[in-house]
Coordinates of C-alpha atoms in Angstrom, one line a residue:
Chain A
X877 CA 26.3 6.6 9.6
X878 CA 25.0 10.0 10.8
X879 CA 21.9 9.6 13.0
X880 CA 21.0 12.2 15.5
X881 CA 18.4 10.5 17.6
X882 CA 16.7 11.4 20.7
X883 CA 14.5 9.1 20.6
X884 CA 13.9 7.3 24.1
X885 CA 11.6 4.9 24.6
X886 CA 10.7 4.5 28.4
X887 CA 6.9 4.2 28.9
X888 CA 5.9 7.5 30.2
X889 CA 3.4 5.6 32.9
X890 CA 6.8 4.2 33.8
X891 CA 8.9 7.1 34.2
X892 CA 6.2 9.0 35.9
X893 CA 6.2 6.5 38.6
X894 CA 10.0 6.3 39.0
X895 CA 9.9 10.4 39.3
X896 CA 7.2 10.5 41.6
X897 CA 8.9 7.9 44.0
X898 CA 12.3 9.9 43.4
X899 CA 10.4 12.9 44.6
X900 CA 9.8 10.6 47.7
X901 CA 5.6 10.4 47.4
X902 CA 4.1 6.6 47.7
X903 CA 3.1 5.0 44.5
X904 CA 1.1 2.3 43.0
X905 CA 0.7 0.8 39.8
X906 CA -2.7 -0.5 38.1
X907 CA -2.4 -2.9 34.8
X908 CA -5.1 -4.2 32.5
X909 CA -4.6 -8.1 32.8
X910 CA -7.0 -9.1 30.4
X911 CA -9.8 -8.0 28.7
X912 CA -13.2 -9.2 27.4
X913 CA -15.4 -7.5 24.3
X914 CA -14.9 -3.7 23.5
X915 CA -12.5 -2.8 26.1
X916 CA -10.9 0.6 25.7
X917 CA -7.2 -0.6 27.2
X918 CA -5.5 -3.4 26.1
X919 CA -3.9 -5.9 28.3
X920 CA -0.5 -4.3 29.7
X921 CA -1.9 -1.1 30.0
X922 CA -0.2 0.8 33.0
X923 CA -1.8 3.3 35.4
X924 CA 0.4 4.9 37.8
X925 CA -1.5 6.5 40.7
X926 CA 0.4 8.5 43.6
X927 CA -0.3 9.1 47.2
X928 CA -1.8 12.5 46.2
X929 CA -4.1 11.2 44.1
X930 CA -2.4 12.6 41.0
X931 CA -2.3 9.9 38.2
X932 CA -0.4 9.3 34.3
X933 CA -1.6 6.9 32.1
X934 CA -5.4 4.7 31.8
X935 CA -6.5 1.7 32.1
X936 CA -9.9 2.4 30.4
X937 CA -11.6 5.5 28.0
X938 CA -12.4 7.2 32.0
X939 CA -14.9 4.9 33.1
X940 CA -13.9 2.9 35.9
X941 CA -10.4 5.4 36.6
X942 CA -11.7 6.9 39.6
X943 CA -12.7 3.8 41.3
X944 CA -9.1 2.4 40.3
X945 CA -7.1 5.5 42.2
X946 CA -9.5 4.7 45.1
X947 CA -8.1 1.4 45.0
X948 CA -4.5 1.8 44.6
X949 CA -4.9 4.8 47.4
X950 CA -6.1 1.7 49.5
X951 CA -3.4 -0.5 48.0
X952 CA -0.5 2.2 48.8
X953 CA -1.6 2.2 52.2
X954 CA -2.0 -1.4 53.2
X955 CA 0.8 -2.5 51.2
X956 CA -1.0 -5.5 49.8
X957 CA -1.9 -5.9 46.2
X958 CA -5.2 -6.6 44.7
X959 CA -7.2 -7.7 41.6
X960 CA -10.2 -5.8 40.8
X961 CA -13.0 -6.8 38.2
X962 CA -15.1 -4.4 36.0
X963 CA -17.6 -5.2 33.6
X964 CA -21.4 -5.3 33.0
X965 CA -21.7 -8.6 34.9
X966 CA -20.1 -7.3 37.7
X967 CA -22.6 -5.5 40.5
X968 CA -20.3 -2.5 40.6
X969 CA -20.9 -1.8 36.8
X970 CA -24.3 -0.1 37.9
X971 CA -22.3 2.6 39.6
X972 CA -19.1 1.9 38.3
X973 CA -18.7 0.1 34.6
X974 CA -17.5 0.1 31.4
X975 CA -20.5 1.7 29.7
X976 CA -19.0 -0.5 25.8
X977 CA -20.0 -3.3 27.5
X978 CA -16.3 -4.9 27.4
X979 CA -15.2 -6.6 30.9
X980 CA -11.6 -5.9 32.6
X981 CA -9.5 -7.5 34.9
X982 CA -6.9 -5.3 37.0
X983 CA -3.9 -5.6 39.1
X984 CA -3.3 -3.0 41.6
X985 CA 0.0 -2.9 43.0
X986 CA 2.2 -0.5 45.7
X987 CA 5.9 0.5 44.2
X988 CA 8.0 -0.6 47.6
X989 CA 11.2 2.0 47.5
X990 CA 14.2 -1.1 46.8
X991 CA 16.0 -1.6 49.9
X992 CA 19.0 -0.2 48.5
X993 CA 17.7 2.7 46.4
X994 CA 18.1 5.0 49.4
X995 CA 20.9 3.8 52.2
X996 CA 20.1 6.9 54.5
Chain B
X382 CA 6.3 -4.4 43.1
X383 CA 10.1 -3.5 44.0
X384 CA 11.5 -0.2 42.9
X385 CA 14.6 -2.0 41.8
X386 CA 11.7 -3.9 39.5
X387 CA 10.7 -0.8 38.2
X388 CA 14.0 0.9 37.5
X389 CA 14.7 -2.3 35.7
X390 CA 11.9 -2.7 33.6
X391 CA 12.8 1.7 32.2
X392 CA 16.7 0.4 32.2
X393 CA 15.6 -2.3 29.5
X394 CA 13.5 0.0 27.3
X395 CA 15.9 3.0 27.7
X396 CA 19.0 0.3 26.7
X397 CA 16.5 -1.4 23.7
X398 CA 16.6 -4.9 25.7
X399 CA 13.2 -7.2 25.4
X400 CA 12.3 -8.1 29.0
X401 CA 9.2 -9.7 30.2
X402 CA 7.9 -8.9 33.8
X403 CA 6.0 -12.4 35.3
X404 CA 3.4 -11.3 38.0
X405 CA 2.0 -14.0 40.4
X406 CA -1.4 -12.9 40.5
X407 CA -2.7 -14.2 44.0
X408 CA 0.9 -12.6 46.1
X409 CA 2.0 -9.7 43.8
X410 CA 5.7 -12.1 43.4
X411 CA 7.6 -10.9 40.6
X412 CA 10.4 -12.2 38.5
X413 CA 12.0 -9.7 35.5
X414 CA 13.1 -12.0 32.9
X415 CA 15.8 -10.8 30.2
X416 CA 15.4 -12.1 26.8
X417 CA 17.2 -15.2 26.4
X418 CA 17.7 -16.0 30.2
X419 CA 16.2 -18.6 31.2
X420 CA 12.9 -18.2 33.2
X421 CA 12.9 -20.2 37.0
X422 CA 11.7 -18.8 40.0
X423 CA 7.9 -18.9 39.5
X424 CA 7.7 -22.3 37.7
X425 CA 7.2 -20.4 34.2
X426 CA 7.2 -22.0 30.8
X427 CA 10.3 -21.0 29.2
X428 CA 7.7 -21.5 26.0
X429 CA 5.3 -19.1 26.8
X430 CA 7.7 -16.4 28.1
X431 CA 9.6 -16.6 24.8
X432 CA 6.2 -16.6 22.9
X433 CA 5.6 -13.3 25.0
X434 CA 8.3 -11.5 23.7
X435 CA 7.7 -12.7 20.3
X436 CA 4.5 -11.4 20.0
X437 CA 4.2 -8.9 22.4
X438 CA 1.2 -9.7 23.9
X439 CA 0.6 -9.7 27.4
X440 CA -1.0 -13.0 28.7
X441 CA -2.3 -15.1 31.8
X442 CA -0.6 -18.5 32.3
X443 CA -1.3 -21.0 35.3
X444 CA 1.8 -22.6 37.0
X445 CA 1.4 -24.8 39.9
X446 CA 1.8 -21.9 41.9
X447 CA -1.4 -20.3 40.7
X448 CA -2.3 -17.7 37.2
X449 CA 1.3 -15.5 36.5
X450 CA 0.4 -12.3 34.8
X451 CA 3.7 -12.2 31.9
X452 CA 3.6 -8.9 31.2
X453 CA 6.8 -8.3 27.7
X454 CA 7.9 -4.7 27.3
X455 CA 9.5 -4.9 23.6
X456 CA 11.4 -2.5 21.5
X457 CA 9.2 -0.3 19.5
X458 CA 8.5 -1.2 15.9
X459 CA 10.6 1.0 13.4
X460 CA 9.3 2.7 10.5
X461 CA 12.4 4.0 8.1
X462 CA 11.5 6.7 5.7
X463 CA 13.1 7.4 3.0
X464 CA 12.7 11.3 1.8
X465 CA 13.3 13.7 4.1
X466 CA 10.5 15.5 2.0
X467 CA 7.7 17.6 2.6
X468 CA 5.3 14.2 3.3
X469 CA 7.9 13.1 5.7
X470 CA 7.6 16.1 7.8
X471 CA 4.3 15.6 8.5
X472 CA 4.4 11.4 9.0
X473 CA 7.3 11.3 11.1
X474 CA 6.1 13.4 13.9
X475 CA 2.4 11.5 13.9
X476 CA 4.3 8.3 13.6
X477 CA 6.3 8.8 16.9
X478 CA 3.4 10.1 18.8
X479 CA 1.6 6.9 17.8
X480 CA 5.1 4.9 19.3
X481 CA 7.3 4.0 16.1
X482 CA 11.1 4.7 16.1
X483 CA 11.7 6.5 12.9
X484 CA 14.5 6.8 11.1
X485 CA 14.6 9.5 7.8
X486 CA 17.4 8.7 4.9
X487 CA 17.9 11.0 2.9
X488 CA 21.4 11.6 0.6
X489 CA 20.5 15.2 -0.3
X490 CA 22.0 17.9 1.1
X491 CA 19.7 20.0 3.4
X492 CA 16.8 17.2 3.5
X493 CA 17.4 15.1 6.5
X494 CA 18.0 18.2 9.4
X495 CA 17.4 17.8 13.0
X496 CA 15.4 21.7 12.2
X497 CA 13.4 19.7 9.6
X498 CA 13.1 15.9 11.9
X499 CA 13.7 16.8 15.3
X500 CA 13.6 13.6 17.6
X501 CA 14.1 11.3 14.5
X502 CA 17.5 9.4 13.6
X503 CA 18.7 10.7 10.2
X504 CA 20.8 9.3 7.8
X505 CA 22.7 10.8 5.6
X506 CA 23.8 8.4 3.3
X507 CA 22.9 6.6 -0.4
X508 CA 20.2 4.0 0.9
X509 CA 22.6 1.1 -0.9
X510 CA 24.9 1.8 1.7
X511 CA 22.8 1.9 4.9
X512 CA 20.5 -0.2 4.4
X513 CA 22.1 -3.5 5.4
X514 CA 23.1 -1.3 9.2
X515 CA 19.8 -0.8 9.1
X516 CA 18.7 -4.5 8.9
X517 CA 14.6 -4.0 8.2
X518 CA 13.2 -7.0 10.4
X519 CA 9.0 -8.1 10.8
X520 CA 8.5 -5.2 12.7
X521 CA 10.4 -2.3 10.7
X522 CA 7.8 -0.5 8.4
X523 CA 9.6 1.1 5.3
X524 CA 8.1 3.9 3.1
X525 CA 10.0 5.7 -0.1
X526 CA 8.5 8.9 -0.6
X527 CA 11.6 10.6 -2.7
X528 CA 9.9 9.9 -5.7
X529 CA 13.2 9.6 -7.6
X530 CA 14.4 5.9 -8.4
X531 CA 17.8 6.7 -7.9
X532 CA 17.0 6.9 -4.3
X533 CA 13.9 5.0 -3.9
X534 CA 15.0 2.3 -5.8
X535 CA 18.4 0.7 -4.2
X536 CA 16.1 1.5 -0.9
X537 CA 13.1 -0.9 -2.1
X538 CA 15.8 -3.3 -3.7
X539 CA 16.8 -3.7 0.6
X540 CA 13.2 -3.8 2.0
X541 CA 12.3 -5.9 -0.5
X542 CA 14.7 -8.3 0.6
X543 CA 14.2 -7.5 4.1
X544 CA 10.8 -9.1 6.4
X545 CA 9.9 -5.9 6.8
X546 CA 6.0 -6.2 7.5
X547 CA 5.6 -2.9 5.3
X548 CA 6.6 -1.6 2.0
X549 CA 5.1 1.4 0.7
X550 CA 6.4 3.8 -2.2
X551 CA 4.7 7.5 -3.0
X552 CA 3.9 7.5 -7.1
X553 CA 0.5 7.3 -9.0
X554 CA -0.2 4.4 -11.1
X555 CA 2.0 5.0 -14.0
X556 CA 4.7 5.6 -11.7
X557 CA 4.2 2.1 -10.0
X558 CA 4.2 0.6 -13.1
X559 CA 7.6 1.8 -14.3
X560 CA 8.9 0.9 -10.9
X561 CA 7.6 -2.8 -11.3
X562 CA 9.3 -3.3 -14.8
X563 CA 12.3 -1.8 -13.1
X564 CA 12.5 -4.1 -10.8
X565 CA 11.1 -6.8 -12.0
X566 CA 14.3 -6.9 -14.2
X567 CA 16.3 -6.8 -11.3
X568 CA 14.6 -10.5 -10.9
X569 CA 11.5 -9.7 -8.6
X570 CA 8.8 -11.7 -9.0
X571 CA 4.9 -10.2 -9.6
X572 CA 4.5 -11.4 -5.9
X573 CA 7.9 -10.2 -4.3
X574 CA 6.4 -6.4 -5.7
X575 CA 3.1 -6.8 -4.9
X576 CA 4.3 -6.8 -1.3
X577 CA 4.8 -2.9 -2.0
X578 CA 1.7 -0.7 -1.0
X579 CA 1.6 1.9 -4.5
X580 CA -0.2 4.4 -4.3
X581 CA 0.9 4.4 -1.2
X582 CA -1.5 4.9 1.9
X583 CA -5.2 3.8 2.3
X584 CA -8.0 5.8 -0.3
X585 CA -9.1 8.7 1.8
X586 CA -8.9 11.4 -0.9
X587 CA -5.4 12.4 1.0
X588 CA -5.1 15.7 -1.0
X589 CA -2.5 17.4 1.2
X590 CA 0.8 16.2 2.3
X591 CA -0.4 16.0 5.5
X592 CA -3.3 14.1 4.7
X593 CA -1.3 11.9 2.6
X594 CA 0.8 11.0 5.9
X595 CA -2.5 10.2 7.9
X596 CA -3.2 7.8 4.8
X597 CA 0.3 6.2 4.8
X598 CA 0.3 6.1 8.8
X599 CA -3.0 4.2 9.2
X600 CA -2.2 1.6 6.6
X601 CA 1.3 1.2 8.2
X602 CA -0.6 0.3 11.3
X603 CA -2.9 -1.7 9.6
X604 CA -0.2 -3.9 8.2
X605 CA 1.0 -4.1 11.9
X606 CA -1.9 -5.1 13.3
X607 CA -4.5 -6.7 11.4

């Protein structure tokens, strides 16, 4: 058979956050865990957020992703992960909601470098 | 999450190995579990991790140890086209932005070119002969755009046989109906052919070939997903 394929099929939310934590910047990842209604993001979907604030990927149509990088800033520094909750029952939706009406659950989570990724 | 955890998770997808990440929701403990390997450090369900990677579908389940987030990174569904044809060039490239591996057949010399396809697998072969390498499975998408049944035909002959959750052939109405007496003398039943989508694509007044690959695209995905 003669294929010429160059197809690669790493999530780009993925790779992002292995480059950025090749590149030696602090990283945490955000994932839908389950939705409710008209969310925008299924469950799985993967935000990657770095320590400078520069993000790949969504976890909703750009409602609630600023709150989420504020989050996982948080996250990156205390080293402790967190659910967070969005939706039009939650208080935060008056400033901070999903304006479909769906609800969202989130996991925010800090990328710790492996302890042998980097035997300096 | 561990780096190591990470780099597994893009080692998997790179390699085309189903894995399912399981996330203890209250500590952020993780487990990466390979297809087939039997799930055991967070109390999981073998059930419901192999129903994850089944499906797809990322779900909640409670263990004694509180909710586990199981979280399956599968391969990509597949979409094989056959005709590396004018249509082609315009579905293949909207098809892998949308996240199906394609793969273009095409016998004829000067068709199926990396300048034509680039980033899709080509074949260069009689679809008789590839088709069983191929192996079409229930998430492989086939379309036969060549409009010649010396091509098209042997190709429909193997995704008919296949579980592929989507056969579509290019050809009006007349053209259809040729095909089914075609191959309905092969020994397809009416049902076996109405399994193929003819016209192909959903009624959006698709004049050009471009619009003709939105239409086929679109009811490709529907037949994924709905």
């Amino acid at each position: 058979m003669d294929t010429n394929s160059t197809n690669t099929n790493a999530d780009p939310v993925l790779a992002q956050a292995l480059e950025w934590l090749g590149e030696g910047r602090r990283v945490a990842l955000a994932t839908v865990t389950r939705t409710w209604g008209s969310a925008p993001r299924r469950a799985g979907s993967h935000m990657a957020i770095a320590d400078t604030g520069d993000f790949s990927g969504s976890v909703s149509g750009g409602c609630i992703e600023g709150a989420v990088i504020q989050t996982a800033l948080e996250v990156i520094d205390s080293g402790v992960p967190r659910t967070l909750e969005f939706g039009v029952t939650n208080e935060m939706a008056w400033e901070v909601g999903l304006a479909c009406g769906g609800r969202v659950h989130l996991f925010v989570e800090p990328i710790t470098p492996g302890p042998l990724a980097n035997p300096s | 999450m561990n780096a190591d955890v990470l780099r597994g998770v893009v080692a998997a997808q790179v390699a085309g190995r189903d894995v399912v990440l399981a996330t203890r929701l209250s500590d952020g403990a993780q487990e990466l579990i390979a297809a087939g390997a039997p799930a055991s450090e967070l109390g999981l369900d073998g059930d419901a991790v192999a129903t994850a990677l089944r499906t797809g579908d990322p779900r909640t389940v409670d263990t004694r140890d509180g909710a586990v987030f199981l979280r399956p990174y599968i391969r990509p569904p597949r979409l094989i086209v056959v005709g590396a044809v004018h249509i082609a060039q315009a579905l293949v490239p909207i098809a892998q932005i949308a996240g199906f591996e394609v793969t273009v057949l095409d016998p004829r010399e000067g068709f199926a070119t990396a300048d034509r396809f680039p980033g899709a697998a080509l074949v260069r072969e009689w679809p008789d002969r590839v088709m069983d390498t191929l192996r079409p499975d229930d998430r492989t998408g086939f379309v036969a755009l060549t409009h010649d049944p010396k091509i098209d035909d042997p190709a429909l002959v193997a995704a008919l046989r296949s579980g592929a959750f989507y056969i579509g052939a290019l050809g009006s109405r007349k053209t259809q109906g040729a095909r089914r007496e075609r191959l309905g003398a092969l020994g397809f039943t009416a049902s076996d052919l109405d399994r193929i989508h003819g016209p192909v694509g959903l009624p959006i007044g698709a004049r050009t070939p471009e619009e003709i690959a939105v239409a086929v695209l679109a009811q490709v995905i529907g037949a994924l997903r709905l």
